[in-house]
Coordinates of C-alpha atoms in Angstrom, one line a residue:
M1013 CA 47.5 50.6 -240.3
L1014 CA 49.0 50.4 -243.8
L1015 CA 45.7 49.2 -245.1
I1016 CA 44.0 52.1 -243.4
L1017 CA 46.4 54.6 -244.7
K1018 CA 46.5 53.4 -248.1
L1019 CA 42.5 52.6 -248.4
P1020 CA 41.3 55.6 -249.4
A1021 CA 43.5 56.2 -252.5
F1022 CA 42.6 52.2 -253.6
L1023 CA 38.9 53.3 -253.3
L1024 CA 39.4 56.1 -255.2
A1025 CA 40.9 54.6 -258.1
V1026 CA 38.2 51.8 -258.1
Y1027 CA 35.4 54.6 -258.2
V1028 CA 37.6 56.2 -261.4
M1029 CA 37.9 52.9 -262.9
Y1030 CA 34.1 52.2 -262.2
W1031 CA 32.9 55.8 -264.0
S1032 CA 35.7 55.8 -266.2
L1033 CA 33.2 56.1 -269.3
P1034 CA 31.8 59.3 -268.3
L1035 CA 35.0 60.7 -266.8
A1036 CA 37.1 60.2 -270.0
N1037 CA 34.1 62.0 -272.0
L1038 CA 34.1 65.1 -269.5
L1039 CA 37.9 65.3 -269.7
L1040 CA 37.7 64.9 -273.4
F1041 CA 39.5 61.7 -273.9
I1042 CA 36.5 60.3 -275.6
K1043 CA 34.1 62.7 -277.7
A1044 CA 30.5 60.9 -277.8
W1045 CA 29.1 63.8 -279.5
K1046 CA 31.3 63.5 -282.3
V1047 CA 29.3 61.6 -284.6
V1048 CA 31.2 62.6 -288.0
G1049 CA 34.8 60.9 -288.8
N1050 CA 36.4 57.8 -287.3
R1051 CA 36.9 57.4 -283.5
N1052 CA 38.9 54.8 -281.5
D1053 CA 36.9 55.2 -278.3
M1054 CA 38.3 51.9 -276.7
Y1055 CA 41.9 53.4 -277.1
R1056 CA 40.8 56.7 -275.7
W1057 CA 38.8 54.8 -272.7
C1058 CA 41.9 53.2 -271.5
Q1059 CA 44.1 56.1 -272.2
F1060 CA 42.6 58.1 -269.7
L1061 CA 42.5 55.4 -267.2
V1062 CA 46.4 54.8 -267.8
R1063 CA 47.2 58.5 -267.4
A1064 CA 45.0 58.8 -264.3
C1065 CA 46.9 56.0 -262.5
G1066 CA 50.1 57.2 -263.6
I1067 CA 51.2 54.2 -265.4
K1068 CA 54.4 54.0 -267.6
V1069 CA 55.5 51.3 -270.0
R1070 CA 58.8 50.1 -271.0
K1071 CA 59.2 48.3 -274.2
C1072 CA 60.9 44.8 -274.1
G1073 CA 62.1 43.5 -277.7
K1074 CA 61.9 44.7 -281.3
Q1075 CA 58.6 43.3 -282.1
E1076 CA 55.7 45.6 -282.5
L1077 CA 51.9 45.4 -282.2
Y1078 CA 50.3 43.9 -285.5
R1079 CA 48.0 46.6 -286.7
G1080 CA 46.4 44.7 -289.7
G1081 CA 43.3 43.1 -289.7
A1082 CA 41.4 41.0 -287.5
C1083 CA 43.4 39.7 -284.7
L1084 CA 43.2 37.5 -281.5
Y1085 CA 45.6 39.3 -278.9
L1086 CA 46.7 36.9 -276.0
A1087 CA 47.6 38.7 -272.6
N1088 CA 48.7 37.6 -269.5
H1089 CA 46.0 38.3 -266.5
R1090 CA 47.5 39.5 -263.2
S1091 CA 45.0 42.0 -262.0
W1092 CA 42.2 44.5 -262.4
A1093 CA 44.5 46.9 -264.2
D1094 CA 45.0 44.4 -266.9
F1095 CA 41.5 45.3 -268.7
F1096 CA 42.4 48.7 -269.4
V1097 CA 46.3 48.4 -269.8
D1098 CA 46.2 45.6 -272.2
A1099 CA 43.4 47.7 -274.2
Y1100 CA 45.9 50.4 -274.3
L1101 CA 48.9 47.8 -275.2
T1102 CA 46.7 46.7 -278.0
E1103 CA 45.6 50.4 -279.1
G1104 CA 42.1 49.4 -279.0
R1105 CA 42.1 47.2 -281.4
G1106 CA 40.2 44.6 -279.9
Q1107 CA 36.9 43.6 -277.7
L1108 CA 37.8 42.9 -274.4
M1109 CA 36.6 39.1 -273.7
S1110 CA 35.6 38.7 -270.3
R1111 CA 33.3 36.3 -268.2
A1112 CA 29.7 37.6 -267.6
A1113 CA 30.4 37.8 -263.9
V1114 CA 32.6 40.8 -264.3
I1115 CA 29.5 42.9 -265.3
F1116 CA 28.2 42.4 -261.7
V1117 CA 31.5 44.0 -260.5
F1118 CA 31.8 46.9 -263.1
P1119 CA 28.4 47.2 -264.3
V1120 CA 28.8 51.0 -265.4
V1121 CA 31.8 50.1 -267.3
I1122 CA 31.4 46.6 -269.0
L1123 CA 27.4 46.8 -269.7
P1124 CA 28.1 50.3 -272.0
L1125 CA 31.7 48.8 -273.2
T1126 CA 29.1 45.7 -274.5
L1127 CA 26.4 47.5 -275.8
V1128 CA 28.7 49.7 -277.9
R1129 CA 30.5 46.5 -279.2
G1130 CA 34.0 46.8 -277.2
C1131 CA 33.6 44.0 -274.8
I1132 CA 32.5 40.2 -275.2
C1133 CA 30.8 38.6 -272.3
F1134 CA 30.5 34.9 -272.2
R1135 CA 29.2 32.6 -269.4
R1136 CA 32.3 30.4 -267.9
D1137 CA 30.3 27.2 -267.3
G1138 CA 31.4 25.4 -270.4
V1139 CA 30.3 25.5 -274.4
K1140 CA 28.2 22.7 -275.0
D1141 CA 27.9 23.5 -278.8
K1142 CA 30.9 25.1 -279.9
E1143 CA 30.4 25.8 -283.5
K1144 CA 27.6 27.7 -282.3
F1145 CA 29.6 29.4 -279.9
N1146 CA 31.9 30.2 -282.9
R1147 CA 29.1 31.8 -285.2
W1148 CA 28.0 33.6 -282.2
I1149 CA 31.9 35.2 -281.8
D1150 CA 31.9 35.9 -285.7
A1151 CA 28.9 37.9 -285.0
C1152 CA 30.2 39.8 -282.2
I1153 CA 33.4 40.3 -284.4
G1154 CA 31.3 41.7 -287.4
A1155 CA 29.1 43.9 -285.6
S1156 CA 32.0 45.5 -283.9
P1157 CA 33.8 48.8 -285.2
V1158 CA 37.1 47.4 -284.1
P1159 CA 38.7 44.5 -285.9
G1160 CA 40.0 42.2 -283.3
I1161 CA 39.5 40.5 -279.9
C1162 CA 41.7 40.8 -276.7
L1163 CA 41.5 38.0 -274.2
F1164 CA 43.3 36.3 -271.3
P1165 CA 43.9 32.8 -272.2
E1166 CA 45.0 31.6 -268.8
G1167 CA 41.7 31.9 -267.6
H1168 CA 42.0 33.1 -264.3
R1169 CA 44.2 35.9 -262.6
S1170 CA 47.3 34.7 -261.6
R1171 CA 50.3 36.1 -259.6
L1172 CA 52.7 33.5 -260.1
P1173 CA 56.1 33.7 -261.8
H1174 CA 55.1 31.3 -264.2
S1175 CA 52.4 31.0 -266.7
L1176 CA 49.1 29.1 -266.2
P1177 CA 48.2 26.5 -268.8
L1178 CA 46.6 28.2 -271.8
K1179 CA 42.9 27.3 -272.4
R1180 CA 42.1 25.9 -275.8
G1181 CA 38.5 27.5 -276.4
M1182 CA 39.3 30.7 -278.3
L1183 CA 42.4 29.2 -279.6
N1184 CA 40.5 26.6 -281.3
Y1185 CA 37.8 29.2 -282.8
A1186 CA 41.1 31.4 -284.2
Y1187 CA 42.3 28.5 -285.7
S1188 CA 39.8 27.4 -287.2
R1189 CA 39.0 30.9 -288.7
K1190 CA 42.6 31.2 -289.8
M1191 CA 42.7 34.4 -287.5
P1192 CA 46.2 35.3 -287.0
V1193 CA 47.4 35.6 -283.1
Q1194 CA 49.8 37.9 -281.2
I1195 CA 50.9 37.4 -277.6
V1196 CA 51.3 40.5 -275.4
I1197 CA 53.1 39.6 -272.2
S1198 CA 53.4 42.2 -269.5
A1199 CA 54.9 42.2 -266.2
H1200 CA 54.3 44.4 -262.8
K1201 CA 50.6 45.2 -264.0
E1202 CA 49.8 44.0 -260.4
L1203 CA 51.9 46.9 -258.9
A1204 CA 49.8 49.2 -260.5
M1205 CA 46.7 47.9 -258.7
D1206 CA 46.4 45.2 -256.8
E1207 CA 42.6 44.4 -255.7
K1208 CA 44.0 41.3 -253.3
S1209 CA 45.5 43.5 -251.1
F1210 CA 43.4 46.9 -251.4
H1211 CA 46.6 48.8 -252.9
V1212 CA 47.3 51.3 -255.6
R1213 CA 50.2 52.6 -256.8
F1214 CA 50.3 55.9 -258.9
G1215 CA 53.6 56.2 -261.1
A1216 CA 54.2 52.5 -261.3
T1217 CA 56.3 51.0 -264.4
C1218 CA 55.0 48.2 -266.5
V1219 CA 57.3 45.9 -268.8
T1220 CA 56.0 45.1 -272.0
G1221 CA 56.5 42.7 -274.9
Y1222 CA 54.7 41.9 -278.2
G1223 CA 55.4 38.1 -279.6
P1224 CA 55.7 37.7 -283.6
L1225 CA 52.7 37.6 -285.5
M1226 CA 51.5 33.8 -285.4
R1227 CA 49.4 32.7 -288.8
T1228 CA 47.4 30.0 -288.0
A1229 CA 46.9 29.2 -291.4
D1230 CA 50.8 28.0 -291.8
Y1231 CA 50.1 25.0 -289.4
A1232 CA 48.5 21.9 -290.5
S1233 CA 47.2 20.8 -287.1
F1234 CA 45.5 22.5 -284.2
D1235 CA 47.9 20.7 -281.7
E1236 CA 50.8 21.7 -283.9
F1237 CA 49.7 25.6 -283.4
Y1238 CA 49.0 25.1 -280.0
T1239 CA 52.3 23.7 -279.1
A1240 CA 54.2 26.6 -281.3
L1241 CA 52.1 29.0 -279.3
Q1242 CA 52.9 27.7 -276.1
G1243 CA 56.8 27.8 -276.9
E1244 CA 56.4 31.4 -278.1
W1245 CA 54.5 32.1 -274.8
Q1246 CA 56.7 30.8 -272.6
K1247 CA 59.8 32.4 -274.3
L1248 CA 58.1 35.9 -274.3
W1249 CA 57.3 35.3 -270.7
V1250 CA 60.7 34.9 -269.8
E1251 CA 62.0 37.7 -271.7
V1252 CA 59.6 40.1 -270.1
F1253 CA 59.9 39.1 -266.6
S1254 CA 63.3 38.9 -266.7
A1255 CA 63.8 42.3 -267.9
D1256 CA 65.3 45.2 -266.4
P1257 CA 63.1 48.3 -266.9
A1258 CA 65.9 50.6 -266.4
A1259 CA 67.7 49.4 -269.1
L1260 CA 64.4 49.6 -271.7
P1261 CA 62.8 52.4 -273.7
E1262 CA 59.6 53.7 -272.8
L1263 CA 56.8 52.6 -275.3
V1264 CA 55.5 55.3 -277.4
I1265 CA 52.0 55.0 -278.6
S1266 CA 51.7 58.1 -281.2
A1267 CA 48.7 58.0 -283.7
P1268 CA 46.4 54.9 -282.6
A1269 CA 44.4 54.2 -285.8
G1270 CA 40.5 55.2 -286.0
F1271 CA 37.6 53.0 -286.9
T1272 CA 34.6 53.7 -288.6
Y1273 CA 31.2 53.7 -286.0
P1274 CA 28.2 53.4 -287.4
L1275 CA 25.5 56.4 -286.7
Q1276 CA 23.3 54.1 -284.5
L1277 CA 26.5 52.9 -282.3
K1278 CA 27.4 56.5 -282.2
L1279 CA 23.8 57.6 -280.9
S1280 CA 23.8 54.9 -278.6
Q1281 CA 27.0 55.9 -276.9
L1282 CA 25.9 59.4 -276.6
L1283 CA 22.9 58.6 -274.7
L1284 CA 24.6 55.9 -272.7
T1285 CA 27.2 58.8 -271.7
L1286 CA 24.6 61.3 -270.9
L1287 CA 22.8 58.8 -268.7
E1288 CA 26.3 57.4 -267.1
L1289 CA 27.0 61.5 -266.4
A1290 CA 23.6 61.9 -264.6
L1291 CA 24.2 58.9 -262.5
M1292 CA 27.6 59.9 -261.3
A1293 CA 26.5 63.4 -260.6
W1294 CA 23.5 62.1 -258.4
G1295 CA 25.9 59.8 -256.6
L1296 CA 28.2 62.0 -255.8
A1297 CA 25.8 64.8 -254.8
W1298 CA 24.0 61.6 -252.5
S1299 CA 27.3 61.0 -251.0
V1300 CA 28.0 64.4 -250.1
R1301 CA 24.8 64.9 -248.3
A1302 CA 24.8 61.5 -246.7
W1303 CA 28.2 62.1 -245.2
G1304 CA 27.3 65.8 -244.2
G1305 CA 24.5 63.9 -242.3
V1306 CA 26.7 61.6 -240.5
A1307 CA 29.0 64.2 -239.6
A1308 CA 26.3 66.2 -237.8
R1309 CA 24.8 63.9 -235.8
L1310 CA 28.3 62.7 -234.7
A1311 CA 29.3 65.9 -233.9
G1312 CA 26.0 66.4 -232.0
T1313 CA 26.5 63.3 -230.2
L1314 CA 30.1 64.2 -229.3
Q1315 CA 29.3 68.0 -228.5
L1316 CA 32.0 68.8 -230.7
G1317 CA 30.6 72.4 -231.7
V1318 CA 30.8 74.2 -235.1
S1319 CA 34.3 73.8 -235.6
G1320 CA 34.4 70.1 -234.3
L1321 CA 31.8 69.7 -237.0
Q1322 CA 34.1 71.7 -239.9
V1323 CA 37.0 69.0 -239.0
L1324 CA 34.6 65.9 -239.2
Q1325 CA 33.0 67.4 -242.6
Y1326 CA 36.6 67.6 -244.3
L1327 CA 38.2 64.7 -242.5
P1328 CA 37.4 62.3 -245.2
L1329 CA 38.9 64.7 -247.9
V1330 CA 42.4 65.4 -245.6
W1331 CA 42.4 61.5 -245.4
L1332 CA 42.1 61.0 -249.0
V1333 CA 45.1 63.7 -249.9
V1334 CA 47.1 61.8 -247.2
S1335 CA 46.5 58.4 -248.9
L1336 CA 47.1 59.5 -252.5
A1337 CA 50.5 61.0 -251.4
S1338 CA 51.6 58.0 -249.8
C1339 CA 50.5 55.9 -252.3
Y1340 CA 52.8 57.4 -255.4
D1341 CA 55.9 55.5 -256.2
S1342 CA 57.4 55.9 -259.6
T1343 CA 60.4 53.6 -258.4
L1344 CA 61.6 51.2 -261.1
P1345 CA 60.3 47.7 -260.4
Q1346 CA 63.3 44.6 -260.3
P1347 CA 63.2 42.0 -262.7
V1348 CA 61.0 39.3 -261.4
L1349 CA 62.6 36.2 -263.3
A1350 CA 66.4 35.7 -264.1
A1351 CA 67.6 35.0 -267.5
D1352 CA 67.1 31.4 -267.2
G1353 CA 63.4 31.7 -266.2
T1354 CA 64.0 30.7 -262.3
P1355 CA 62.1 33.3 -259.7
L1356 CA 64.2 35.8 -258.2
V1357 CA 63.8 36.2 -254.3
G1358 CA 62.6 39.8 -253.3
S1359 CA 62.4 41.2 -256.4
S1360 CA 58.9 42.8 -256.2
Q1361 CA 55.7 42.2 -254.3
A1362 CA 54.7 40.1 -256.9
T1363 CA 57.5 37.6 -256.7
R1364 CA 56.7 37.4 -252.9
D1365 CA 53.2 37.1 -253.4
S1366 CA 54.2 33.9 -255.7
K1367 CA 56.4 32.4 -253.5
K1368 CA 53.3 32.3 -250.8
A1369 CA 51.1 31.0 -253.6
L1370 CA 53.6 28.4 -254.3

């Protein structure tokens, strides 16, 4: 019964995420027609989704986001919300790095992001020629207006109260290119959107902490760098997941930097936006007509008459409104871990899921 109540709100959230790029343009978060001046479309895209979901962020620690040149941002992977939440937390400064299979889940989002140099999609079946792969990453960074990369070094989504081992692939790349690295750990992202239980929570609060900038050039070997990185990752993980949101200040992002978009990229994005707007409008119109036809046949079969037909036609809207109301919850989450890193029983749904997984 609970799933029936909450499913429409979850599907709406997925729909908004699916069509987030044209919707962000319609609501003027992104201005694809702006061909003069700097832009930060990655940030504006994820800012739209964060606001649409009512997500709030509390900041843990005194470290700030690195806003210099090229940087490899490392974020933990909890749910679908990670893609736009972590792009928001890094202020659109890095291309999202994702496995190619995600294209088939969110093609209307990932394909345009890839074409406008906001996402790097790769096959997760092993890299046979590492140097060739590294040169390809070099080319992707060089062709993008944003200076860095944002990726999930755990490699998989996990609800465990502890981190998965960090994959070495892109860390090797950063070390070979002397690229600085910054860790960005966030707790409670799965409360905002939980695709495993088909649940969305509007008004959810996340806790985020930034690690110190790690300059790969300061380490004599990759193993030394990896060991230091793993230690910083674990330290920040415990700090963030043991933090009480009620005692933390809100994260404020005032004026994220703009970047120089080549004219060809701007024109490509404008054409893609117009195409997506047309597809979204067609899909919405088709859905309304299709439901109208289903409702008419159902009303005729059940002999409900005109008034019964009107009830059936508006039933999905009523269901959605009730679902949205039931899925709003701005209650601050409880810490997942104690200060020593041990799980706190019953602190959140994420912790309960973690206990089951363990």
